[in-house]
Coordinates of C-alpha atoms and ligand atoms in Angstrom, one line a residue:
X1 CA 32.8 -89.1 -15.4
X2 CA 32.0 -90.3 -11.9
X3 CA 32.4 -93.8 -10.6
X4 CA 31.0 -95.3 -7.5
X5 CA 31.6 -98.8 -6.4
X6 CA 29.6 -101.2 -4.2
X7 CA 29.3 -104.9 -4.0
X8 CA 25.8 -106.1 -4.6
X9 CA 25.4 -109.8 -5.8
X10 CA 22.7 -112.3 -4.9
X11 CA 23.5 -113.9 -1.6
X12 CA 26.2 -111.3 -0.9
X13 CA 23.8 -108.8 0.5
X14 CA 20.7 -108.6 2.7
X15 CA 17.7 -110.1 0.9
X16 CA 15.2 -107.8 -0.7
X17 CA 13.2 -106.1 2.1
X18 CA 9.5 -106.8 2.3
X19 CA 7.2 -109.7 1.4
X20 CA 8.1 -112.4 -1.1
X21 CA 7.2 -111.3 -4.6
X22 CA 6.1 -113.5 -7.5
X23 CA 8.1 -113.5 -10.6
X24 CA 5.2 -111.9 -12.4
X25 CA 5.1 -109.1 -9.9
X26 CA 8.8 -108.5 -10.2
X27 CA 8.6 -108.4 -14.0
X28 CA 5.7 -105.9 -13.8
X29 CA 7.7 -103.7 -11.4
X30 CA 10.8 -103.6 -13.6
X31 CA 8.7 -103.0 -16.7
X32 CA 7.0 -100.0 -15.1
X33 CA 10.2 -98.4 -13.8
X34 CA 10.6 -94.9 -15.1
X35 CA 14.3 -95.5 -15.8
X36 CA 15.5 -97.6 -18.7
X37 CA 16.6 -101.0 -17.4
X38 CA 18.5 -103.7 -19.2
X39 CA 20.1 -107.0 -18.3
X40 CA 23.1 -108.6 -20.1
X41 CA 25.3 -111.5 -20.3
X42 CA 28.8 -110.3 -20.7
X43 CA 31.1 -111.8 -23.4
X44 CA 34.8 -112.2 -22.7
X45 CA 37.6 -113.4 -25.0
X46 CA 40.1 -116.2 -24.1
X47 CA 42.3 -113.7 -22.3
X48 CA 39.4 -112.6 -20.2
X49 CA 39.0 -109.2 -22.0
X50 CA 35.4 -107.9 -22.3
X51 CA 34.5 -107.7 -25.9
X52 CA 30.7 -107.3 -26.0
X53 CA 27.5 -108.1 -24.2
X54 CA 24.2 -109.8 -25.1
X55 CA 20.8 -108.4 -24.1
X56 CA 18.8 -110.8 -22.0
X57 CA 16.0 -108.5 -20.9
X58 CA 15.0 -104.8 -21.2
X59 CA 12.0 -102.8 -19.8
X60 CA 9.6 -100.5 -21.5
X61 CA 11.5 -97.4 -20.6
X62 CA 14.6 -98.9 -22.3
X63 CA 12.5 -99.5 -25.5
X64 CA 11.4 -95.9 -25.5
X65 CA 14.8 -94.6 -24.8
X66 CA 16.5 -96.6 -27.6
X67 CA 13.6 -96.5 -30.1
X68 CA 13.8 -100.3 -30.5
X69 CA 11.3 -103.0 -29.4
X70 CA 12.4 -105.8 -27.0
X71 CA 11.9 -108.3 -29.8
X72 CA 14.6 -106.4 -31.8
X73 CA 16.8 -106.2 -28.8
X74 CA 16.7 -109.4 -26.7
X75 CA 19.3 -112.0 -27.8
X76 CA 21.3 -109.4 -29.8
X77 CA 24.7 -108.2 -29.0
X78 CA 25.3 -104.6 -28.0
X79 CA 27.9 -103.8 -30.8
X80 CA 25.7 -105.2 -33.5
X81 CA 22.6 -103.3 -32.2
X82 CA 24.4 -100.1 -31.2
X83 CA 27.7 -100.0 -33.0
X84 CA 28.6 -96.7 -31.3
X85 CA 28.3 -98.2 -27.8
X86 CA 31.0 -96.7 -25.6
X87 CA 34.0 -98.9 -25.2
X88 CA 34.2 -97.5 -21.8
X89 CA 30.8 -98.9 -20.9
X90 CA 31.6 -102.4 -22.2
X91 CA 34.8 -102.4 -20.1
X92 CA 32.9 -101.2 -17.0
X93 CA 30.1 -103.7 -17.4
X94 CA 32.8 -106.5 -18.0
X95 CA 34.5 -105.5 -14.7
X96 CA 31.2 -105.5 -12.8
X97 CA 30.3 -108.9 -14.3
X98 CA 33.6 -110.3 -13.2
X99 CA 34.1 -108.8 -9.8
X100 CA 30.5 -108.4 -8.7
X101 CA 31.3 -104.9 -7.5
X102 CA 28.7 -102.5 -8.8
X103 CA 29.7 -99.3 -10.4
X104 CA 28.0 -96.0 -11.0
X105 CA 29.2 -93.9 -13.9
X106 CA 28.1 -90.7 -15.4
X107 CA 29.2 -90.0 -19.0
X108 CA 28.3 -88.9 -22.4
X109 CA 26.9 -91.2 -25.0
X110 CA 27.7 -90.2 -28.6
X111 CA 25.2 -92.8 -29.8
X112 CA 22.3 -91.0 -28.2
X113 CA 23.9 -87.6 -27.8
X114 CA 23.0 -87.6 -24.2
X115 CA 24.5 -87.6 -20.7
X116 CA 23.6 -90.7 -18.8
X117 CA 24.1 -91.8 -15.3
X118 CA 24.4 -95.6 -15.2
X119 CA 24.2 -98.0 -12.3
X120 CA 25.7 -101.4 -13.2
X121 CA 25.4 -104.3 -10.9
X122 CA 25.8 -108.0 -11.2
X123 CA 23.1 -110.3 -9.8
X124 CA 25.3 -113.3 -10.8
X125 CA 28.7 -113.8 -12.3
X126 CA 29.2 -112.5 -15.9
X127 CA 25.7 -111.1 -15.8
X128 CA 25.1 -107.4 -15.5
X129 CA 22.0 -105.3 -14.9
X130 CA 22.0 -101.6 -15.7
X131 CA 19.6 -98.8 -14.8
X132 CA 20.0 -95.6 -16.7
X133 CA 19.0 -92.1 -16.1
X134 CA 19.2 -89.3 -18.5
X135 CA 21.1 -86.4 -16.8
X136 CA 21.6 -84.2 -19.9
X137 CA 19.4 -81.4 -18.5
X138 CA 21.1 -81.5 -15.2
X139 CA 24.5 -81.3 -16.8
X140 CA 23.4 -78.5 -19.0
X141 CA 22.1 -76.6 -16.0
X142 CA 25.4 -77.2 -14.3
X143 CA 27.3 -75.9 -17.3
X144 CA 25.1 -72.8 -17.6
X145 CA 25.5 -72.2 -13.9
X146 CA 29.2 -72.5 -14.2
X147 CA 29.3 -70.3 -17.2
X148 CA 27.1 -67.7 -15.6
X149 CA 29.4 -67.6 -12.6
X150 CA 32.4 -67.1 -14.9
X151 CA 30.6 -64.4 -16.9
X152 CA 29.4 -62.8 -13.7
X153 CA 32.9 -62.6 -12.5
X154 CA 34.2 -61.2 -15.8
X155 CA 31.3 -58.7 -15.8
X156 CA 32.1 -57.7 -12.3
X157 CA 35.7 -57.1 -13.3
X158 CA 34.6 -55.1 -16.3
X159 CA 32.2 -53.1 -14.2
X160 CA 34.9 -52.3 -11.8
X161 CA 37.2 -51.3 -14.6
X162 CA 34.5 -49.1 -16.2
X163 CA 33.7 -47.5 -12.9
X164 CA 37.4 -46.8 -12.1
X165 CA 38.9 -46.1 -15.5
X166 CA 38.6 -43.2 -17.8
X167 CA 37.9 -44.7 -21.2
X168 CA 39.9 -42.4 -23.5
X169 CA 43.2 -42.2 -21.6
X170 CA 42.8 -45.6 -19.8
X171 CA 43.9 -43.8 -16.6
X172 CA 42.0 -44.2 -13.3
X173 CA 39.0 -41.9 -13.5
X174 CA 37.3 -39.2 -11.4
X175 CA 35.9 -41.7 -9.0
X176 CA 39.3 -43.2 -8.4
X177 CA 40.8 -39.7 -7.9
X178 CA 38.1 -38.9 -5.3
X179 CA 38.9 -42.2 -3.5
X180 CA 42.6 -41.5 -3.6
X181 CA 42.1 -37.9 -2.3
X182 CA 39.8 -39.1 0.4
X183 CA 42.3 -41.6 1.5
X184 CA 45.1 -39.0 1.7
X185 CA 42.8 -36.4 3.4
X186 CA 41.9 -38.9 6.1
X187 CA 45.4 -38.4 7.4
X188 CA 45.9 -35.4 9.7
X189 CA 46.6 -32.4 7.4
X190 CA 49.7 -31.3 9.4
X191 CA 51.4 -34.6 8.7
X192 CA 50.5 -35.3 5.1
X193 CA 50.5 -32.7 2.5
X194 CA 50.0 -33.4 -1.2
X195 CA 49.8 -31.6 -4.5
X196 CA 47.1 -31.8 -7.1
X197 CA 48.4 -30.9 -10.6
X198 CA 46.0 -30.7 -13.6
X199 CA 47.6 -30.8 -17.0
X200 CA 45.7 -30.1 -20.2
X201 CA 47.1 -30.3 -23.7
X202 CA 46.9 -26.9 -25.3
X203 CA 46.4 -27.9 -28.9
X204 CA 44.4 -31.1 -28.7
X205 CA 41.2 -29.3 -29.8
X206 CA 43.0 -28.3 -33.0
X207 CA 44.0 -31.9 -33.7
X208 CA 40.4 -33.0 -32.9
X209 CA 39.1 -30.5 -35.3
X210 CA 41.5 -31.4 -38.1
X211 CA 41.9 -35.1 -37.7
X212 CA 38.9 -36.3 -35.7
X213 CA 38.4 -37.9 -32.3
X214 CA 40.0 -41.3 -33.1
X215 CA 43.4 -39.7 -33.5
X216 CA 43.1 -37.2 -30.7
X217 CA 42.0 -40.1 -28.4
X218 CA 45.0 -42.1 -29.5
X219 CA 47.3 -39.2 -28.8
X220 CA 45.8 -38.8 -25.3
X221 CA 46.2 -42.5 -24.7
X222 CA 49.9 -42.4 -25.8
X223 CA 50.5 -39.4 -23.5
X224 CA 48.8 -41.2 -20.6
X225 CA 50.9 -44.2 -21.1
X226 CA 54.1 -42.2 -21.0
X227 CA 53.1 -40.4 -17.9
X228 CA 52.1 -43.6 -16.1
X229 CA 55.8 -44.7 -16.3
X230 CA 57.0 -41.4 -15.0
X231 CA 55.8 -41.7 -11.4
X232 CA 55.8 -44.4 -8.8
X233 CA 53.1 -45.2 -6.3
X234 CA 51.7 -43.6 -4.2
X235 CA 52.1 -40.8 -6.8
X236 CA 49.6 -41.4 -9.5
X237 CA 48.0 -40.0 -12.7
X238 CA 44.2 -39.8 -13.1
X239 CA 42.0 -38.4 -15.8
X240 CA 38.6 -36.8 -15.0
X241 CA 37.4 -36.0 -18.5
X242 CA 39.7 -37.7 -20.9
X243 CA 41.4 -34.5 -22.0
X244 CA 42.9 -33.7 -18.6
X245 CA 45.7 -35.5 -16.8
X246 CA 45.7 -35.2 -13.0
X247 CA 48.7 -35.9 -11.0
X248 CA 48.3 -36.6 -7.3
X249 CA 51.8 -36.1 -5.9
X250 CA 52.7 -36.8 -2.3
X251 CA 54.9 -33.9 -1.6
X252 CA 54.6 -30.4 -0.4
X253 CA 54.1 -28.0 -3.2
X254 CA 57.2 -25.8 -2.8
X255 CA 59.8 -28.5 -2.9
X256 CA 62.4 -28.4 -5.6
X257 CA 61.6 -32.1 -6.3
X258 CA 57.9 -31.3 -6.9
X259 CA 58.8 -28.6 -9.4
X260 CA 61.2 -30.8 -11.2
X261 CA 58.5 -33.5 -11.5
X262 CA 56.1 -31.1 -13.0
X263 CA 58.7 -29.9 -15.5
X264 CA 59.4 -33.5 -16.3
X265 CA 55.7 -34.2 -17.0
X266 CA 55.4 -31.2 -19.2
X267 CA 58.5 -32.4 -21.1
X268 CA 57.1 -35.9 -21.5
X269 CA 53.9 -34.4 -23.0
X270 CA 56.0 -32.2 -25.3
X271 CA 58.0 -35.1 -26.7
X272 CA 56.7 -35.6 -30.2
X273 CA 54.2 -38.4 -30.6
X274 CA 54.5 -40.8 -33.5
X275 CA 51.3 -42.4 -34.7
X276 CA 50.3 -43.8 -38.1
X277 CA 49.0 -40.4 -39.3
X278 CA 52.4 -38.8 -38.6
X279 CA 54.3 -37.0 -35.9
X280 CA 52.4 -34.7 -33.5
X281 CA 53.6 -32.0 -31.2
X282 CA 51.6 -31.4 -28.1
X283 CA 52.2 -28.8 -25.5
X284 CA 50.4 -28.6 -22.1
X285 CA 49.6 -26.2 -19.4
X286 CA 49.5 -27.1 -15.8
X287 CA 47.6 -25.8 -12.8
X288 CA 48.6 -26.8 -9.2
X289 CA 46.8 -26.5 -5.9
X290 CA 48.2 -27.8 -2.6
X291 CA 46.6 -29.6 0.3
X292 CA 46.1 -28.4 2.9
X293 CA 47.6 -25.0 2.1
X294 CA 45.1 -23.9 -0.6
X295 CA 42.1 -25.9 0.7
X296 CA 41.1 -28.9 2.8
X297 CA 38.0 -29.5 0.7
X298 CA 38.2 -31.9 -2.3
X299 CA 36.1 -30.0 -4.8
X300 CA 37.5 -26.7 -3.7
X301 CA 41.0 -28.0 -4.2
X302 CA 40.2 -29.3 -7.7
X303 CA 38.6 -26.0 -8.5
X304 CA 41.6 -24.1 -7.4
X305 CA 43.9 -26.2 -9.4
X306 CA 41.7 -25.5 -12.4
X307 CA 41.8 -21.8 -11.7
X308 CA 45.6 -21.9 -11.6
X309 CA 45.5 -23.7 -14.9
X310 CA 43.3 -21.1 -16.4
X311 CA 45.6 -18.4 -15.2
X312 CA 48.7 -20.2 -16.5
X313 CA 47.0 -20.5 -19.9
X314 CA 46.2 -16.8 -19.9
X315 CA 49.7 -15.9 -19.1
X316 CA 51.1 -18.4 -21.5
X317 CA 53.1 -20.0 -18.8
X318 CA 53.5 -23.8 -18.6
X319 CA 52.9 -24.2 -14.9
X320 CA 50.8 -22.1 -12.6
X321 CA 50.4 -22.4 -8.8
X322 CA 47.2 -21.3 -7.2
X323 CA 47.3 -18.1 -5.4
X324 CA 44.8 -16.1 -3.5
X325 CA 44.6 -13.3 -6.1
X326 CA 43.3 -15.6 -8.8
X327 CA 40.6 -16.5 -6.3
X328 CA 39.6 -12.9 -5.8
X329 CA 39.4 -12.3 -9.5
X330 CA 37.1 -15.3 -9.8
X331 CA 35.0 -14.0 -6.9
X332 CA 34.6 -10.7 -8.7
X333 CA 33.6 -12.4 -11.9
X334 CA 31.0 -14.5 -10.0
X335 CA 29.6 -11.3 -8.4
X336 CA 29.4 -9.7 -11.9
X337 CA 27.6 -12.8 -13.1
X338 CA 25.1 -12.5 -10.3
X339 CA 24.5 -8.8 -10.5
X340 CA 24.4 -8.4 -14.3
X341 CA 20.9 -9.8 -14.9
X342 CA 19.4 -7.1 -12.7
X343 CA 21.3 -4.3 -14.3
X344 CA 18.9 -3.6 -17.3
X345 CA 15.7 -3.4 -15.3
X346 CA 17.4 -1.3 -12.5
X347 CA 18.5 1.1 -15.3
X348 CA 22.1 0.9 -14.2
X349 CA 23.5 1.1 -17.7
X350 CA 24.5 4.4 -19.3
X351 CA 26.1 5.2 -22.7
X352 CA 29.2 7.3 -22.8
X353 CA 30.2 8.9 -26.1
X354 CA 33.7 9.4 -27.3
X355 CA 34.2 11.9 -30.1
X356 CA 35.9 11.0 -33.4
X357 CA 37.6 14.0 -34.9
X358 CA 38.5 14.6 -38.5
X359 CA 42.3 14.7 -38.8
X360 CA 42.1 17.1 -41.8
X361 CA 39.7 19.7 -40.4
X362 CA 39.8 19.0 -36.7
X363 CA 35.9 19.0 -36.6
X364 CA 33.7 16.4 -34.9
X365 CA 32.7 13.7 -37.3
X366 CA 30.8 11.5 -34.9
X367 CA 31.1 9.4 -31.7
X368 CA 31.7 5.9 -30.5
X369 CA 29.1 4.7 -28.0
X370 CA 30.8 3.0 -25.0
X371 CA 28.7 1.2 -22.4
X372 CA 29.0 2.0 -18.7
X373 CA 27.6 0.0 -15.8
X374 CA 27.0 1.8 -12.6
X375 CA 26.2 -1.2 -10.4
X376 CA 24.4 -0.6 -7.1
X377 CA 26.2 -3.5 -5.6
X378 CA 29.6 -3.4 -7.2
X379 CA 30.2 0.3 -8.1
X380 CA 31.3 1.2 -11.6
X381 CA 32.3 -1.9 -13.6
X382 CA 34.4 -1.7 -16.7
X383 CA 33.0 -3.1 -19.9
X384 CA 36.3 -5.0 -20.2
X385 CA 35.1 -7.0 -17.2
X386 CA 31.4 -7.4 -17.8
X387 CA 31.0 -7.7 -21.6
X388 CA 32.6 -11.2 -21.6
X389 CA 30.4 -12.3 -18.8
X390 CA 27.4 -11.0 -20.6
X391 CA 28.5 -12.8 -23.8
X392 CA 28.8 -16.1 -21.9
X393 CA 25.4 -15.8 -20.4
X394 CA 23.9 -14.4 -23.7
X395 CA 22.7 -11.4 -21.7
X396 CA 24.6 -9.4 -24.3
X397 CA 21.5 -9.8 -26.5
X398 CA 19.1 -7.6 -24.5
X399 CA 22.0 -5.4 -23.4
X400 CA 23.3 -5.0 -27.0
X401 CA 19.7 -4.3 -28.2
X402 CA 19.5 -1.6 -25.5
X403 CA 22.8 -0.1 -26.6
X404 CA 21.8 0.0 -30.2
X405 CA 18.4 1.6 -29.6
X406 CA 19.9 4.1 -27.2
X407 CA 22.8 5.1 -29.4
X408 CA 20.6 5.5 -32.5
X409 CA 17.9 7.5 -30.6
X410 CA 20.5 9.7 -29.0
X411 CA 22.2 10.4 -32.3
X412 CA 18.8 11.4 -33.9
X413 CA 18.1 13.8 -31.1
X414 CA 21.7 15.3 -31.3
X415 CA 21.6 15.7 -35.1
X416 CA 18.1 17.2 -35.0
X417 CA 19.0 19.7 -32.2
X418 CA 22.4 20.7 -33.7
X419 CA 21.3 20.5 -37.4
X420 CA 24.3 18.2 -38.0
X421 CA 25.0 14.8 -39.6
X422 CA 27.2 13.2 -37.0
X423 CA 27.9 9.5 -37.2
X424 CA 27.5 7.0 -34.4
X425 CA 29.7 3.9 -34.0
X426 CA 28.2 1.1 -32.0
X427 CA 30.1 -2.0 -30.8
X428 CA 28.5 -5.3 -31.6
X429 CA 29.5 -8.6 -30.1
X430 CA 29.9 -11.8 -32.0
X431 CA 27.0 -13.3 -29.9
X432 CA 24.7 -10.7 -31.3
X433 CA 25.7 -11.5 -34.9
X434 CA 24.7 -15.1 -34.3
X435 CA 21.1 -14.2 -33.8
X436 CA 19.1 -14.8 -37.0
X437 CA 17.2 -11.5 -37.1
X438 CA 20.1 -9.2 -36.3
X439 CA 19.9 -7.5 -39.7
X440 CA 16.2 -7.0 -39.4
X441 CA 16.5 -5.6 -35.9
X442 CA 19.0 -3.0 -37.1
X443 CA 17.1 -2.1 -40.2
X444 CA 13.9 -1.9 -38.1
X445 CA 15.4 0.6 -35.8
X446 CA 16.7 2.7 -38.7
X447 CA 13.3 2.9 -40.3
X448 CA 11.6 3.5 -37.0
X449 CA 13.8 6.4 -36.2
X450 CA 14.4 7.6 -39.7
X451 CA 18.2 7.7 -39.3
X452 CA 20.2 7.6 -42.5
X453 CA 21.9 4.2 -42.6
X454 CA 25.2 5.8 -43.5
X455 CA 25.3 7.6 -40.1
X456 CA 25.4 4.3 -38.3
X457 CA 28.7 2.4 -38.0
X458 CA 28.8 -1.1 -36.6
X459 CA 32.1 -2.0 -35.0
X460 CA 33.1 -5.6 -34.9
X461 CA 36.5 -7.2 -33.9
X462 CA 38.2 -9.5 -36.2
X463 CA 38.0 -12.3 -33.7
X464 CA 34.2 -12.6 -34.0
X465 CA 34.5 -13.2 -37.7
X466 CA 37.1 -15.9 -37.5
X467 CA 34.5 -18.7 -37.5
X468 CA 33.0 -18.1 -40.9
X469 CA 30.3 -20.7 -40.5
X470 CA 28.4 -18.2 -38.3
X471 CA 27.2 -16.3 -41.4
X472 CA 28.4 -13.2 -39.5
X473 CA 30.1 -11.9 -42.6
X474 CA 27.0 -12.3 -44.7
X475 CA 24.9 -10.4 -42.1
X476 CA 27.4 -7.5 -42.0
X477 CA 27.6 -7.4 -45.8
X478 CA 23.8 -7.3 -46.0
X479 CA 23.7 -4.3 -43.6
X480 CA 26.5 -2.7 -45.7
X481 CA 24.3 -3.2 -48.8
X482 CA 21.7 -1.1 -47.0
X483 CA 24.2 1.7 -46.5
X484 CA 25.2 0.9 -42.9
X485 CA 29.0 1.4 -42.3
X486 CA 31.0 -1.5 -41.1
X487 CA 34.1 -0.9 -39.0
X488 CA 36.8 -3.4 -38.2
X489 CA 37.8 -2.7 -34.6
X490 CA 41.2 -3.2 -32.9
X491 CA 42.6 -3.9 -36.4
X492 CA 45.9 -5.7 -36.4
X493 CA 45.6 -7.4 -33.0
X494 CA 43.4 -10.3 -34.3
X495 CA 44.1 -13.3 -36.4
X496 CA 43.4 -13.3 -40.1
X497 CA 43.0 -9.7 -41.0
X498 CA 43.9 -9.9 -44.6
X499 CA 41.9 -13.0 -45.5
X500 CA 38.9 -11.3 -43.8
X501 CA 39.2 -8.1 -45.9
X502 CA 38.7 -10.2 -49.0
X503 CA 35.1 -11.2 -47.9
X504 CA 33.9 -8.5 -45.7
X505 CA 32.8 -5.1 -47.0
X506 CA 34.6 -2.8 -44.6
X507 CA 33.9 1.0 -44.5
X508 CA 36.4 1.7 -41.7
X509 CA 39.5 0.2 -40.2
X510 CA 40.2 1.1 -36.6
X511 CA 43.9 0.8 -35.9
X512 CA 44.4 -0.4 -32.4
X513 CA 45.9 1.8 -29.8
X514 CA 48.9 -0.5 -29.3
X515 CA 50.1 0.5 -32.8
X516 CA 49.4 4.2 -32.2
X517 CA 51.1 4.3 -28.9
X518 CA 54.2 2.3 -29.9
X519 CA 56.7 4.5 -31.9
X520 CA 58.4 1.4 -33.3
X521 CA 55.1 0.4 -35.0
X522 CA 55.1 3.6 -37.1
X523 CA 55.9 1.8 -40.3
X524 CA 53.2 -0.8 -39.7
X525 CA 50.6 2.0 -39.0
X526 CA 51.4 3.6 -42.3
X527 CA 51.1 0.3 -44.1
X528 CA 47.8 -0.4 -42.5
X529 CA 46.5 3.0 -43.5
X530 CA 47.6 2.6 -47.1
X531 CA 46.1 -0.9 -47.2
X532 CA 42.8 0.5 -45.8
X533 CA 42.7 3.3 -48.4
X534 CA 43.4 0.8 -51.2
X535 CA 40.3 -1.0 -50.1
X536 CA 38.3 2.2 -50.1
X537 CA 38.0 2.2 -46.3
X538 CA 38.5 5.1 -43.9
X539 CA 41.1 4.9 -41.2
X540 CA 40.5 5.6 -37.5
X541 CA 43.4 6.0 -35.1
X542 CA 42.4 4.8 -31.7
X543 CA 44.0 5.8 -28.4
X544 CA 45.6 9.0 -29.4
X545 CA 46.8 10.5 -26.1
X546 CA 49.4 13.1 -27.0
X547 CA 50.0 15.9 -29.5
X548 CA 52.9 13.9 -30.8
X549 CA 50.7 10.9 -31.5
X550 CA 48.2 13.2 -33.2
X551 CA 50.8 14.6 -35.5
X552 CA 52.0 11.2 -36.3
X553 CA 48.6 9.7 -37.2
X554 CA 47.9 12.7 -39.4
X555 CA 51.2 12.1 -41.3
X556 CA 50.4 8.4 -41.5
X557 CA 47.2 9.2 -43.3
X558 CA 44.6 8.4 -40.7
X559 CA 41.3 10.0 -41.5
X560 CA 39.7 10.1 -38.0
X561 CA 41.3 10.5 -34.6
X562 CA 39.8 9.0 -31.4
X563 CA 41.5 9.2 -28.1
X564 CA 41.8 10.9 -24.7
X565 CA 43.8 13.8 -26.3
X566 CA 40.8 14.9 -28.4
X567 CA 38.0 13.8 -26.2
X568 CA 37.3 11.4 -23.4
X569 CA 34.3 9.1 -23.4
X570 CA 31.6 11.2 -21.8
X571 CA 27.9 11.2 -20.8
X572 CA 25.4 12.9 -23.0
X573 CA 25.2 16.1 -21.0
X574 CA 29.0 16.6 -21.2
X575 CA 28.9 15.7 -24.8
X576 CA 26.4 18.4 -25.6
X577 CA 28.7 20.9 -23.9
X578 CA 31.6 19.5 -25.8
X579 CA 29.8 19.9 -29.1
X580 CA 28.7 23.4 -28.2
X581 CA 32.2 24.4 -27.3
X582 CA 33.9 22.9 -30.3
X583 CA 31.4 23.6 -33.0
X584 CA 29.9 26.7 -31.6
X585 CA 26.5 25.2 -31.8
Ligands
C2E1 P1 36.9 -0.6 -27.8 O1 35.7 -0.8 -28.7 O2 38.3 -0.8 -28.4 O3 36.7 0.8 -27.2 C1 37.8 1.7 -27.0 C2 38.3 1.7 -25.6 O4 39.4 2.5 -25.5 C3 37.3 2.3 -24.6 O5 37.4 1.6 -23.4 C4 37.8 3.7 -24.4 O6 37.4 4.3 -23.2 C5 39.3 3.4 -24.5 N1 40.0 4.6 -25.0 C6 39.5 5.6 -25.7 N2 40.5 6.5 -25.9 C7 41.6 6.1 -25.3 C8 43.0 6.6 -25.2 O7 43.3 7.6 -25.6 N3 43.8 5.8 -24.4 C9 43.4 4.6 -23.9 N4 44.3 4.0 -23.2 N5 42.2 4.2 -24.0 C10 41.3 4.9 -24.7 P2 36.1 1.1 -22.6 O8 35.1 2.1 -22.7 O9 36.6 0.7 -21.3 O10 35.6 -0.1 -23.4 C11 36.4 -1.2 -23.5 C12 35.9 -2.2 -24.5 O11 34.6 -2.7 -24.1 C13 35.6 -1.6 -25.8 O12 36.8 -1.5 -26.5 C14 34.7 -2.6 -26.4 O13 35.3 -3.7 -27.0 C15 33.9 -3.0 -25.2 N6 32.6 -2.3 -25.2 C16 32.3 -1.0 -24.7 N7 31.0 -0.7 -24.9 C17 30.5 -1.8 -25.6 C18 29.2 -2.1 -26.1 O14 28.2 -1.3 -26.0 N8 29.0 -3.3 -26.7 C19 30.0 -4.2 -26.8 N9 29.7 -5.4 -27.4 N10 31.2 -4.0 -26.4 C20 31.5 -2.8 -25.7
CA2 CA1 35.1 -0.1 -30.5
CA3 CA1 39.0 -0.5 -30.4

């Protein structure tokens, strides 16, 4: 409520400016005022306290405002007419009537549910005139404005938070990291070095898959909270994606203290996390790149820390520092990625064939087709390097189709020319098995070339069959039903070998070379061979390099032998010579 005071009684002030007005004119003027106007005689008790007031006159606006006619009003007392009249008003008018000092107040009237601004003045003692204006709209506007200002401020704060905070971990986000890095990099490199360490939990994906994102987010938040308390500014944790934790550490990389801090962080992450669902054990890997040693460019530095992280994961080490060699490896991979798409049309691929020999008769049973890439730009590239790139880019689809056709056609020619029934093993990637018409493609090729299905053996590794939702097993079983042989490659190195054998119709188990070449694995090799035979599968020993190994795999019960000792992978011309020599054909 606002109060203004001013003395304004007849004879106290300057007379009304302008010409003399008749009483009638004055009455007309007052009656046509937009604002409600009323005139009272104040009523005091013996002790001089204001108790009420009596209406002497009101104008038309007052009638409209109150909804009562002047006949109903004039001569009546305020409290009898409007029992909810504010006590505050009565007291104020009483004061004005007594002192002659006019007052201006703004306050709320419960009787009319409105905000009013009143000007009360006293033309003669104990008489008060009041003009009223309804300021409800103005007050409402003020309030809205005030509220909007508050909301705006809150919104701005929230926007800032959203723009600078990663929502899952609650840590400062990528934008904040960039700002912090820029600030540090603004210093001369020679003076200020810093370390960028990226941590990622190793087994969060597993928790996400088993328990869902609510829990995995909660765990991430709990870890972030822990880490926050571990370092002091200017060292700080950030998170770029919600599943990574980035430490910006103001120290040179190679200090004992830096390494100790990294180990401490790893340990903090490893400490079991208790949530409602139970206790969870998280491990993390860490990749580190140093400024300015590894790079003076922000994105490059982050990339290098990620590379170091990737490398650490591959090696199963908790912490990896960036080094130049990892960079070169990546460069090579990038080159492969760039050159690979041109390889098919430039006819840079060739199939090599490695013989598989019967361990009982020592005769050739068939071959495994092995892909070779003679790249014009990179020289010969090993399939171990380019197959995974081709899988990532899905180029393995046209490449794999080329391999399949080439292998089948070559086998048909060989068998026709030699009058034999050699068998051809072809490696198939998991990516190829995901294509809907894979089965039709293979069957189509068989009917087109007239090759007996039983002379084709498709080699898959256990790892491609792990994710059973891919229907890969169904596809392989469908081919098996048509007589195509299915070989499980690198057997024993994958994950769930035994569970897989329950569902997949395998014709052949290929025991991986690590078993064949390790004398201490002899018992295992024998067991795998026995298991395979129980399932009705043939056993191929891979990587047989010596006479000794050959004798051993024979004893262990392996049916076929494949390895450098009996035959290297070779191009078709060499293979034809090999067959002629060995089989006398
Ligand atoms: P893999 O299917 O296990 O093929 C056997 C690998 O062992 C071949 O390597 C072969 O050259 C090598 N090898 C054969 N005998 C011996 C031996 O006595 N000692 C040793 N140490 N190694 C031996 P390669 O040709 O470099 O192929 C590597 C891998 O690339 C293959 O492993 C296979 O997984 C993949 N690959 C090759 N060709 C194809 C293809 O056409 N399609 C697909 N998807 N993958 C292929
Ligand atoms: Ca193979
Ligand atoms: Ca193999």
